[in-house]
Coordinates of C-alpha atoms and ligand atoms in Angstrom, one line a residue:
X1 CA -9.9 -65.5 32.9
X2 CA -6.7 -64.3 32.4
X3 CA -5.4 -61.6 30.2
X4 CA -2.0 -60.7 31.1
X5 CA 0.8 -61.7 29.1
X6 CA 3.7 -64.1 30.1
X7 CA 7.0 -62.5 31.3
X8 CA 8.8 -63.7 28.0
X9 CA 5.7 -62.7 25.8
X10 CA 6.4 -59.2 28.0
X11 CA 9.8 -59.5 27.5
X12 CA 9.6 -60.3 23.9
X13 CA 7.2 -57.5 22.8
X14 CA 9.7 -54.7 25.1
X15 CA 12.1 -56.0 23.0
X16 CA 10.9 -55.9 20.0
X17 CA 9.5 -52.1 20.8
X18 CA 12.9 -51.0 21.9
X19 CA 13.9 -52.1 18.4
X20 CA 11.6 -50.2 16.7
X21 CA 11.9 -46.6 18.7
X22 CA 16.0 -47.2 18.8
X23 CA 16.6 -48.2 15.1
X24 CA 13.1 -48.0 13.0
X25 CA 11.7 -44.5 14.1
X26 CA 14.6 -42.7 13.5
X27 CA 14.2 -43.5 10.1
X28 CA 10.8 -42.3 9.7
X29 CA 11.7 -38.8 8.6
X30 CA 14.2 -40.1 6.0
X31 CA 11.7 -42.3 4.3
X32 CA 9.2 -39.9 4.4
X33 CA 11.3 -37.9 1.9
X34 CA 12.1 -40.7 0.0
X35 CA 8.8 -41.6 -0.5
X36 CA 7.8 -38.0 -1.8
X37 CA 10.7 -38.8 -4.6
X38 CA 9.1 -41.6 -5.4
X39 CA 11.0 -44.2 -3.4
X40 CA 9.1 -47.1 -2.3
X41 CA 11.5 -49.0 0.3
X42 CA 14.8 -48.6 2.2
X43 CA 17.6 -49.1 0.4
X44 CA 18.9 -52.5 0.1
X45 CA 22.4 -52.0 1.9
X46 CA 19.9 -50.0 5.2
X47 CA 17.6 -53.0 5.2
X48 CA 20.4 -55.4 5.6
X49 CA 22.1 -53.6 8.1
X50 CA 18.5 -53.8 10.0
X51 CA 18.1 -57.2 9.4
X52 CA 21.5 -57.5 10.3
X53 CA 21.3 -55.8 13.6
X54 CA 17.5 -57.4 14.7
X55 CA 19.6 -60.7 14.4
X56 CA 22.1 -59.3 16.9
X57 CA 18.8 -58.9 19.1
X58 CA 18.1 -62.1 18.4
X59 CA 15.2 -61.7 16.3
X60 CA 15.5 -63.9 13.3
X61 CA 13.4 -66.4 11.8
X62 CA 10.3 -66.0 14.1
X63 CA 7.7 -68.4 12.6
X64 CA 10.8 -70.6 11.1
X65 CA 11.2 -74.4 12.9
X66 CA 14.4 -74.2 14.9
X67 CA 15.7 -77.2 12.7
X68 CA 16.3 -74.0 10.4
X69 CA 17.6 -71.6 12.8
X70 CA 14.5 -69.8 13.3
X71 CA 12.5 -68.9 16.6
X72 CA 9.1 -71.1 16.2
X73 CA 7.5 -68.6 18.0
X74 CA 3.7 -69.1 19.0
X75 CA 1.5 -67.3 17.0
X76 CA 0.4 -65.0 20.1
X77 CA 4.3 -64.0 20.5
X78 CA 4.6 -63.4 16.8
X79 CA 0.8 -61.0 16.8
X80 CA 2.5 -59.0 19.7
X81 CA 5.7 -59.0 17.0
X82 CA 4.2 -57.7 14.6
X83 CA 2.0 -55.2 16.0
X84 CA 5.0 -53.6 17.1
X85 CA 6.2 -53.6 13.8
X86 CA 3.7 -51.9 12.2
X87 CA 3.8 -48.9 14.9
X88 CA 6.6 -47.1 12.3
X89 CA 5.9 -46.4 8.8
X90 CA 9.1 -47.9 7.7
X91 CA 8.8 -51.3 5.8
X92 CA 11.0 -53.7 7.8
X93 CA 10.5 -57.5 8.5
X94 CA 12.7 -59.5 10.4
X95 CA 14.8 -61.6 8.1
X96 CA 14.7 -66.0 8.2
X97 CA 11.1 -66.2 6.9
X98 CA 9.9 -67.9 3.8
X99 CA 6.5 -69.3 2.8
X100 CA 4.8 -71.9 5.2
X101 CA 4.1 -74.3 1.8
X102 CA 8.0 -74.2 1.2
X103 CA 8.6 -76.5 4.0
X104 CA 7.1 -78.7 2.1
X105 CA 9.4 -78.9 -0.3
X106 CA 11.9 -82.1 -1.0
X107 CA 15.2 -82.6 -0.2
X108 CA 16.7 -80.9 -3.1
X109 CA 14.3 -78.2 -3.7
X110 CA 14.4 -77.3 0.6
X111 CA 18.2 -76.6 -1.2
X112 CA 17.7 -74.6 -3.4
X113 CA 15.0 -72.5 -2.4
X114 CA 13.7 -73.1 1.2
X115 CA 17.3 -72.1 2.7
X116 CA 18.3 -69.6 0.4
X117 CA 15.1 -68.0 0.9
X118 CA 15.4 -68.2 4.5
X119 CA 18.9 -67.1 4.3
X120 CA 17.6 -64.0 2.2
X121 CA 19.7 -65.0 -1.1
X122 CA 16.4 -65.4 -3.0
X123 CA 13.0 -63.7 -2.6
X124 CA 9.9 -65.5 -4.3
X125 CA 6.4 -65.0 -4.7
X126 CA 3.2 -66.4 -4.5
X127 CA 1.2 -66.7 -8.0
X128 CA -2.6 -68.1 -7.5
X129 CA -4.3 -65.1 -9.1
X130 CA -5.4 -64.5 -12.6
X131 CA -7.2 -62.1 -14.8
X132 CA -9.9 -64.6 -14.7
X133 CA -9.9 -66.0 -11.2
X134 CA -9.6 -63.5 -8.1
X135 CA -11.9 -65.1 -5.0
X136 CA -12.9 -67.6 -7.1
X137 CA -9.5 -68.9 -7.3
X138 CA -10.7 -72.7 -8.1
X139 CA -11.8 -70.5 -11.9
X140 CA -7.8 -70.3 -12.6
X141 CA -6.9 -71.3 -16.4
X142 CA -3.0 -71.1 -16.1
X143 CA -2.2 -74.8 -17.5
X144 CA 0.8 -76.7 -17.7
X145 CA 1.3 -79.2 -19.6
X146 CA 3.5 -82.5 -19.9
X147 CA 6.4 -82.5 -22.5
X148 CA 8.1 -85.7 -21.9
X149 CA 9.4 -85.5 -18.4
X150 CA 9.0 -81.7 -18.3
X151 CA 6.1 -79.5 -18.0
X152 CA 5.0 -76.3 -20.2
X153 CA 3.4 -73.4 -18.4
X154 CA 1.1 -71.3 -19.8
X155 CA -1.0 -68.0 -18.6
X156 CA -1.8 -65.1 -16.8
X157 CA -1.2 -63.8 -13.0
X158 CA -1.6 -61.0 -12.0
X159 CA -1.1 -58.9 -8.6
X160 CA 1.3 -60.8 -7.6
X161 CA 3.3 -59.5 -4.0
X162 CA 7.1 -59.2 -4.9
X163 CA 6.2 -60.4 -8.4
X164 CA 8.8 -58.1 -10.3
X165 CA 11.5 -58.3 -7.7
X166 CA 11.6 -62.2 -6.9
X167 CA 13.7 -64.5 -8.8
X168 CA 11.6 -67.5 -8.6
X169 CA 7.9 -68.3 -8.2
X170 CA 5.2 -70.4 -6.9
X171 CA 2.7 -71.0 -9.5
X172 CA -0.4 -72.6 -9.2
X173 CA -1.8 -73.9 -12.6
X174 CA -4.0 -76.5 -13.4
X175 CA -2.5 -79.7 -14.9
X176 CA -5.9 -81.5 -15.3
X177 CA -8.2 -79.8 -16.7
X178 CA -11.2 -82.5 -16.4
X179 CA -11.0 -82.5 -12.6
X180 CA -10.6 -78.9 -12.0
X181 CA -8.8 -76.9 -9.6
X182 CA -9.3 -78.4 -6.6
X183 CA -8.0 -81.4 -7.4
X184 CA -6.2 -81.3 -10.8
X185 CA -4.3 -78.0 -9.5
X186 CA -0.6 -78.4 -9.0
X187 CA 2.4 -76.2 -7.0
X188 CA 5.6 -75.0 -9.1
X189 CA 8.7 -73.5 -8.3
X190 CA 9.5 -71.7 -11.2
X191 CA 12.9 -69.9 -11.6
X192 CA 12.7 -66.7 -13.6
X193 CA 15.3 -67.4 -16.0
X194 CA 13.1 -70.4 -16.7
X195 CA 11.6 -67.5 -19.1
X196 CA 8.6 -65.9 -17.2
X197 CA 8.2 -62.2 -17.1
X198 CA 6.5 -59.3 -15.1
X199 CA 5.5 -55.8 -14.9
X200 CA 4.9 -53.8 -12.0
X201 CA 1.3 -52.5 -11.4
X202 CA 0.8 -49.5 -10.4
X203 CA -1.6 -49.0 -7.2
X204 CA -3.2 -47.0 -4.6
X205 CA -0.9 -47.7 -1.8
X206 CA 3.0 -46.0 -2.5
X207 CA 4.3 -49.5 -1.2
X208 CA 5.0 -52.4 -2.3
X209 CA 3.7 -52.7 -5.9
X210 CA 2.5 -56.3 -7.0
X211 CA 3.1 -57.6 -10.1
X212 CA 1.6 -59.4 -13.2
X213 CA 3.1 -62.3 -14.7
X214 CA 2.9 -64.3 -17.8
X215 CA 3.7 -66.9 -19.0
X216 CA 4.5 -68.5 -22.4
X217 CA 5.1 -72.3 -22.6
X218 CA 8.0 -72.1 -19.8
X219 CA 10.0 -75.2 -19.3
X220 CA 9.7 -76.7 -16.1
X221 CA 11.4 -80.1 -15.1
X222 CA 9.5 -82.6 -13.2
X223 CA 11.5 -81.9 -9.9
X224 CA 10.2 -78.4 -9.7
X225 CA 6.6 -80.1 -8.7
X226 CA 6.2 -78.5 -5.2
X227 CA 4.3 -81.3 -2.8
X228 CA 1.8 -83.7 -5.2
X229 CA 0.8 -83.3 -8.9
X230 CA -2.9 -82.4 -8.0
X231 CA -2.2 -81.3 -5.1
X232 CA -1.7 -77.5 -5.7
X233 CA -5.3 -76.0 -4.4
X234 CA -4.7 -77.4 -1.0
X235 CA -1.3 -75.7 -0.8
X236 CA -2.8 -72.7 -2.0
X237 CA -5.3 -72.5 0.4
X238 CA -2.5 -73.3 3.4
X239 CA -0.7 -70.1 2.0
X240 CA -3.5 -68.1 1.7
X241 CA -4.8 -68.8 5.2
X242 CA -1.9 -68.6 7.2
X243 CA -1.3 -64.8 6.6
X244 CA -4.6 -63.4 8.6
X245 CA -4.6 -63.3 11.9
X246 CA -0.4 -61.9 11.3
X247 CA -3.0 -59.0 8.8
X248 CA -4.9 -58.2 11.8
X249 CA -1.9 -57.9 14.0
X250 CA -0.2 -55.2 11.4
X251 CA -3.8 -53.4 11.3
X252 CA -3.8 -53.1 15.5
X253 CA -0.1 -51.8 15.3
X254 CA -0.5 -49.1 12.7
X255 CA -4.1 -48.0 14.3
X256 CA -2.2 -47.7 17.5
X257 CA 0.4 -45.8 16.3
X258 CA -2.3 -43.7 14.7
X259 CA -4.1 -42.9 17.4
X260 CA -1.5 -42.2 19.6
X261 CA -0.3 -39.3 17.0
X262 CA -4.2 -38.1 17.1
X263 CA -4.6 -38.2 21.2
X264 CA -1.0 -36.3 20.8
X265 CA -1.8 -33.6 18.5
X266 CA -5.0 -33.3 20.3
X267 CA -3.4 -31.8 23.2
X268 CA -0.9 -29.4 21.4
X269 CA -3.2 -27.8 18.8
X270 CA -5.1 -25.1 19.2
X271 CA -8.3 -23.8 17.3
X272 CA -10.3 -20.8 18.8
X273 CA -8.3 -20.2 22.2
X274 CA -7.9 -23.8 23.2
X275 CA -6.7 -27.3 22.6
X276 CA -8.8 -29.1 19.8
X277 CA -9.1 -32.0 22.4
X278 CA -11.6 -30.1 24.5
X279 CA -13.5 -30.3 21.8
X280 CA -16.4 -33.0 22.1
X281 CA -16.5 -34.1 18.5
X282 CA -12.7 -34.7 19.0
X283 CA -13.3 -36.8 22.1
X284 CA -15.5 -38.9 20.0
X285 CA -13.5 -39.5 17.2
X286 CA -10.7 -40.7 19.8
X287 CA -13.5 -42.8 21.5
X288 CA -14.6 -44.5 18.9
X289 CA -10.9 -45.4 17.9
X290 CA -9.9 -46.6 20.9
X291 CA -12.8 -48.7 21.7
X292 CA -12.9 -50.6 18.4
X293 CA -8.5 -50.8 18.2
X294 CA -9.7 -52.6 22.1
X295 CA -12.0 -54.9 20.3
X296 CA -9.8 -55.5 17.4
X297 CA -7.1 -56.2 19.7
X298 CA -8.9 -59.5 21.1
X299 CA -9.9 -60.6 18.2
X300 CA -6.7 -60.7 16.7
X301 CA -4.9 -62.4 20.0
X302 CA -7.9 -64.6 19.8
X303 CA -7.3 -66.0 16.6
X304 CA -3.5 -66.2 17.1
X305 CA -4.3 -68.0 20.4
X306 CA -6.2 -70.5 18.2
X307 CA -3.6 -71.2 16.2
X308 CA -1.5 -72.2 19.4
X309 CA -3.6 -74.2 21.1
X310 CA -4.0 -76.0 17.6
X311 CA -7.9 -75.4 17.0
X312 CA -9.1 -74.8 13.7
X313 CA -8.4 -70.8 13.5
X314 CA -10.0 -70.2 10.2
X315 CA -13.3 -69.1 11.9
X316 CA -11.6 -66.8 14.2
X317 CA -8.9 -65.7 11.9
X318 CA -11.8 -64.9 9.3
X319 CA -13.5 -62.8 12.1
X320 CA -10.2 -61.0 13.2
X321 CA -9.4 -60.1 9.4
X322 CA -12.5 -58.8 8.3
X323 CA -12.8 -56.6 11.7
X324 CA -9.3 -55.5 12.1
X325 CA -8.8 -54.6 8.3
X326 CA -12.2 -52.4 8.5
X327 CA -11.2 -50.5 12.2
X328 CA -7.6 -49.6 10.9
X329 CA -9.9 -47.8 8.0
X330 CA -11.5 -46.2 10.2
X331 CA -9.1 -45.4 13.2
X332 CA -6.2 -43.9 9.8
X333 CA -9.3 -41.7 8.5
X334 CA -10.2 -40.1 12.0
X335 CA -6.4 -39.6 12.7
X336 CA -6.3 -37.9 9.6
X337 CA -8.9 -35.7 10.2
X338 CA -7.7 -34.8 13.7
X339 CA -4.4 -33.8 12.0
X340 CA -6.2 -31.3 9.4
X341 CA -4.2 -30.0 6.0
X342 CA -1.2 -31.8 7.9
X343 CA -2.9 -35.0 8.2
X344 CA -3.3 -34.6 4.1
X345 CA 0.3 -33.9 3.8
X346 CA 3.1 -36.6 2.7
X347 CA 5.3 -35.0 5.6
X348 CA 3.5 -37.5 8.1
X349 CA 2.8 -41.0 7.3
X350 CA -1.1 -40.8 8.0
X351 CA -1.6 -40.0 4.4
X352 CA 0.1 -42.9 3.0
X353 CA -1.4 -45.2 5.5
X354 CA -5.0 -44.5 4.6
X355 CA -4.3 -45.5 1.1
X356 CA -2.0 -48.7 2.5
X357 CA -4.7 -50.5 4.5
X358 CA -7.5 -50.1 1.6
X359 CA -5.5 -53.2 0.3
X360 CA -5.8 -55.7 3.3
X361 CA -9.5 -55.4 2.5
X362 CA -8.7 -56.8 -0.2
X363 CA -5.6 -59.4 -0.6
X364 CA -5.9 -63.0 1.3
X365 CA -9.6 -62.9 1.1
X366 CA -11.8 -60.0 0.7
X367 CA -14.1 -59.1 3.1
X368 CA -17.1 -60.5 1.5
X369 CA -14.9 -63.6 1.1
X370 CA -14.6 -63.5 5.0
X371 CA -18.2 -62.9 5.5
X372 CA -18.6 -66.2 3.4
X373 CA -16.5 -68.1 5.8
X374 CA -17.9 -67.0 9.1
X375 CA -21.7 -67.7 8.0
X376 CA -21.3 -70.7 6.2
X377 CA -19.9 -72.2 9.6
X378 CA -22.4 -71.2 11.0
X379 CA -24.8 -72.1 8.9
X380 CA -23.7 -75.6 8.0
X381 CA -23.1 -76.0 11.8
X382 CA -19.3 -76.2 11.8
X383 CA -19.0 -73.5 14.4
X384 CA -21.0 -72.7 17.3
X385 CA -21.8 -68.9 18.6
X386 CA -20.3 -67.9 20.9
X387 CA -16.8 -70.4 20.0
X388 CA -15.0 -71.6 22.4
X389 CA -17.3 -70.2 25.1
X390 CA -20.7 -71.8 23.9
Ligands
LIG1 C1 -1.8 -55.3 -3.1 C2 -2.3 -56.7 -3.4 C3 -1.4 -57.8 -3.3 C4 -1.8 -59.1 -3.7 N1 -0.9 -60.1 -3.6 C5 -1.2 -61.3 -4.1 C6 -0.2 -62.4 -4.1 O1 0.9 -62.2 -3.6 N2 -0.6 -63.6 -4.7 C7 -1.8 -63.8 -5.3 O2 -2.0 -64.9 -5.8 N3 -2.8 -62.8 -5.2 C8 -2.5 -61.6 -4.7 N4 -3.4 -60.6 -4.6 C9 -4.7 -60.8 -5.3 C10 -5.9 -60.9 -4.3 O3 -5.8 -62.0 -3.5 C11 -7.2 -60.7 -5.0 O4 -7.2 -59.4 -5.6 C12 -8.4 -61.0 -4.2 O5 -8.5 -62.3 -3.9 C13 -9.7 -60.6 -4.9 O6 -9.8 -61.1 -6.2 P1 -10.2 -60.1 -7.4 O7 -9.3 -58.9 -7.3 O8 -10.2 -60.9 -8.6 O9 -11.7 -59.7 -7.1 P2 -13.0 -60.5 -7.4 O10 -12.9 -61.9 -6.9 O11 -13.3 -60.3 -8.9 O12 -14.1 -59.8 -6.5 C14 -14.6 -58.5 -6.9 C15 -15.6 -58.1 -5.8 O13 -16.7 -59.1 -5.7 C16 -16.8 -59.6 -4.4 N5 -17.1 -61.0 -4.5 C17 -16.6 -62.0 -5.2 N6 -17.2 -63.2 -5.0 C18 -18.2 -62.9 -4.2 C19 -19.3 -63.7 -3.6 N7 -19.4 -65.0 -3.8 N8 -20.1 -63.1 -2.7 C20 -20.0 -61.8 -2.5 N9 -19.1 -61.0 -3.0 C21 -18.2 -61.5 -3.8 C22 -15.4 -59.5 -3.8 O14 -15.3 -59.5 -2.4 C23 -15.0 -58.1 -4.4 O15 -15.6 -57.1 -3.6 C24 -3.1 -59.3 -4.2 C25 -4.0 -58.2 -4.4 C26 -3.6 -56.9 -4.0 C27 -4.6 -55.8 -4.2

């Protein structure tokens, strides 16, 4: 058994680290104090400077086929990516990404979405959820339709990631009602000027505020069917499930980061003549963090790794995101209380992180959604214990 990494995964993740402490950290402070004015991202004109400068690097495009430009990176490579990332409190991805179902897309819609998208001309979003239909998304009732050749959209979605910001959308809606949403569910791209609105919902986390949408008999033409009339859910579910072992990756970077700022202020504080860190109850809290950020670690390489080697990685990937999302709760609330009234402050990011994370509990299946998924295959037999090992 082997678990070093490759010289190029090495090389990759120094990189990508550099990155972050040369151009990322030193922003830290900056949008700290935008973020107590009530600023929620760079400004546009420093994150394309970034995105800018990470393509000088070379990093652009990492899960994009290289018949687009991108890097078509291995999951594995893109996990170490990421948990970089996430070691800064500063909201930065590397530009050349869009959604996997986009790919998809035909000729003339790869056009006029897929490469400006890529590009970073147009942001979209994602729209499955509704009032109505959360993780039971096969209850949605958004319906479109036929007017001739065109289609009318009507309904609800609500917390919808970049929702307000993006210009078009991916909507799910059901075109046929008597076979329901698995199979009478279909994709659109829907441009906002089509006549769809939105209004930013205001959350726990100070980041990235989703959106609800509505929408009122909007006009779609025929070409704007993404993939099959009917065959929405199945896209849906492709979305929804590539996004979580790349969850579990963010929650290992940001608990590292944590805990590093805990084992460091450990060592410099002192409480009743010496360093808090002598302190047993300390020790424990920083035990307990690093053991399960160890654990987490693995299971989040493991389901990446699954990906690779193209196994089903739903299992794993379920079992990464349900762990992961739960220890970065965990590892952010002990780092807080190692940091005291500080830790409570908004002058270091462990405040805004505690409230950040409580969402990937929740978005791309809740935990109880990924609880479903590991014992039903189990139970019905589609997975073995013990995996790969067994
Ligand atoms: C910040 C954020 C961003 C999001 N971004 C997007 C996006 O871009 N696009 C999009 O389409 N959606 C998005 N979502 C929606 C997200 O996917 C849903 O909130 C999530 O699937 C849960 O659905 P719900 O909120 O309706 O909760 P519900 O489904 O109503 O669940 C309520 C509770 O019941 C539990 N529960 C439900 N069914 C069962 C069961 N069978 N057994 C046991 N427990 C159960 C749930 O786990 C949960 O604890 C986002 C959500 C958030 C918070």
């Amino acid at each position: 058994m082997d678990f070093e990494l490759s010289d190029e995964q090495r090389d990759i993740r120094d990189t990508v680290r550099a990155f972050v402490a040369k151009e990322l950290l030193p922003l830290e402070e900056d949008f700290l104090r935008l973020v107590r004015e009530g600023g929620a991202r760079l400004p546009r004109d420093e994150e394309r400077r970034l995105r800018a400068k990470a393509r000088e690097f070379g990093f652009w495009g990492l899960s994009t086929p290289e018949e687009y430009g991108g890097m078509a990176l291995p999951a594995v490579t893109q996990s170490l990516i990421h948990i970089e990332l996430a070691k800064t409190c500063v909201p930065f991805r590397f530009g050349g990404e869009a959604d996997n179902i986009l790919y998809g897309a035909d000729a003339a819609q790869q056009e006029e979405y897929l490469k400006p998208t890529i590009e970073g001309e147009r942001l979209g979003c994602f729209a499955l959820t509704e009032p109505g239909a959360g993780s039971d998304a096969g209850a949605i009732s958004t319906y479109a339709r036929r007017d001739g050749d065109d289609w009318l959209i009507s309904g609800e979605k609500t917390f919808i990631s970049n929702g307000h910001d993006a210009d078009y959308a991916i909507v799910i809606a059901l075109t046929d009602r008597d076979k329901g949403a698995h199979h009478g569910a279909t994709a659109f791209l829907v441009d906002r000027e089509a006549g769809w609105t939105s209004s930013p919902i205001s959350t726990m986390g100070s980041w990235h505020q989703p959106a609800s949408l509505s929408f009122d008999d909007v006009r779609v033409p025929a070409g704007k069917v993404l993939g099959e009339v009917g065959g929405g859910f199945q896209l849906a579910m492709r979305w929804v499930g590539k996004g979580r072992y790349v969850i579990s990756a963010h929650c290992v970077g940001i608990a590292e980061r944590c805990l590093t700022m805990a084992v460091d202020y450990a060592g410099l504080r002192e409480t009743f003549g010496r360093k808090i860190g002598r302190n047993q109850a300390i020790q424990w809290m920083i035990a307990d963090s690093e053991t399960e950020l160890e654990a987490a670690r693995w299971l989040a390489l493991r389901a990446a790794w699954d990906v690779d080697r193209g196994a089903d990685a739903r299992h794993a990937s379920a079992m990464a995101k349900l762990f992961c999302t739960a220890m970065v709760g965990r590892v952010v609330d002990r780092a807080l209380q190692i940091h005291g009234g500080m830790g409570y402050t908004k002058e270091l990011p462990l405040e805004g992180w505690y409230r950040a994370v409580r969402a990937m509990r929740i978005f791309e299946g809740t935990d109880e959604v990924q609880r479903l998924i590991i014992s039903r295959d189990l139970l019905r037999g589609h997975t073995r214990i013990g995996g790969h090992f067994a």
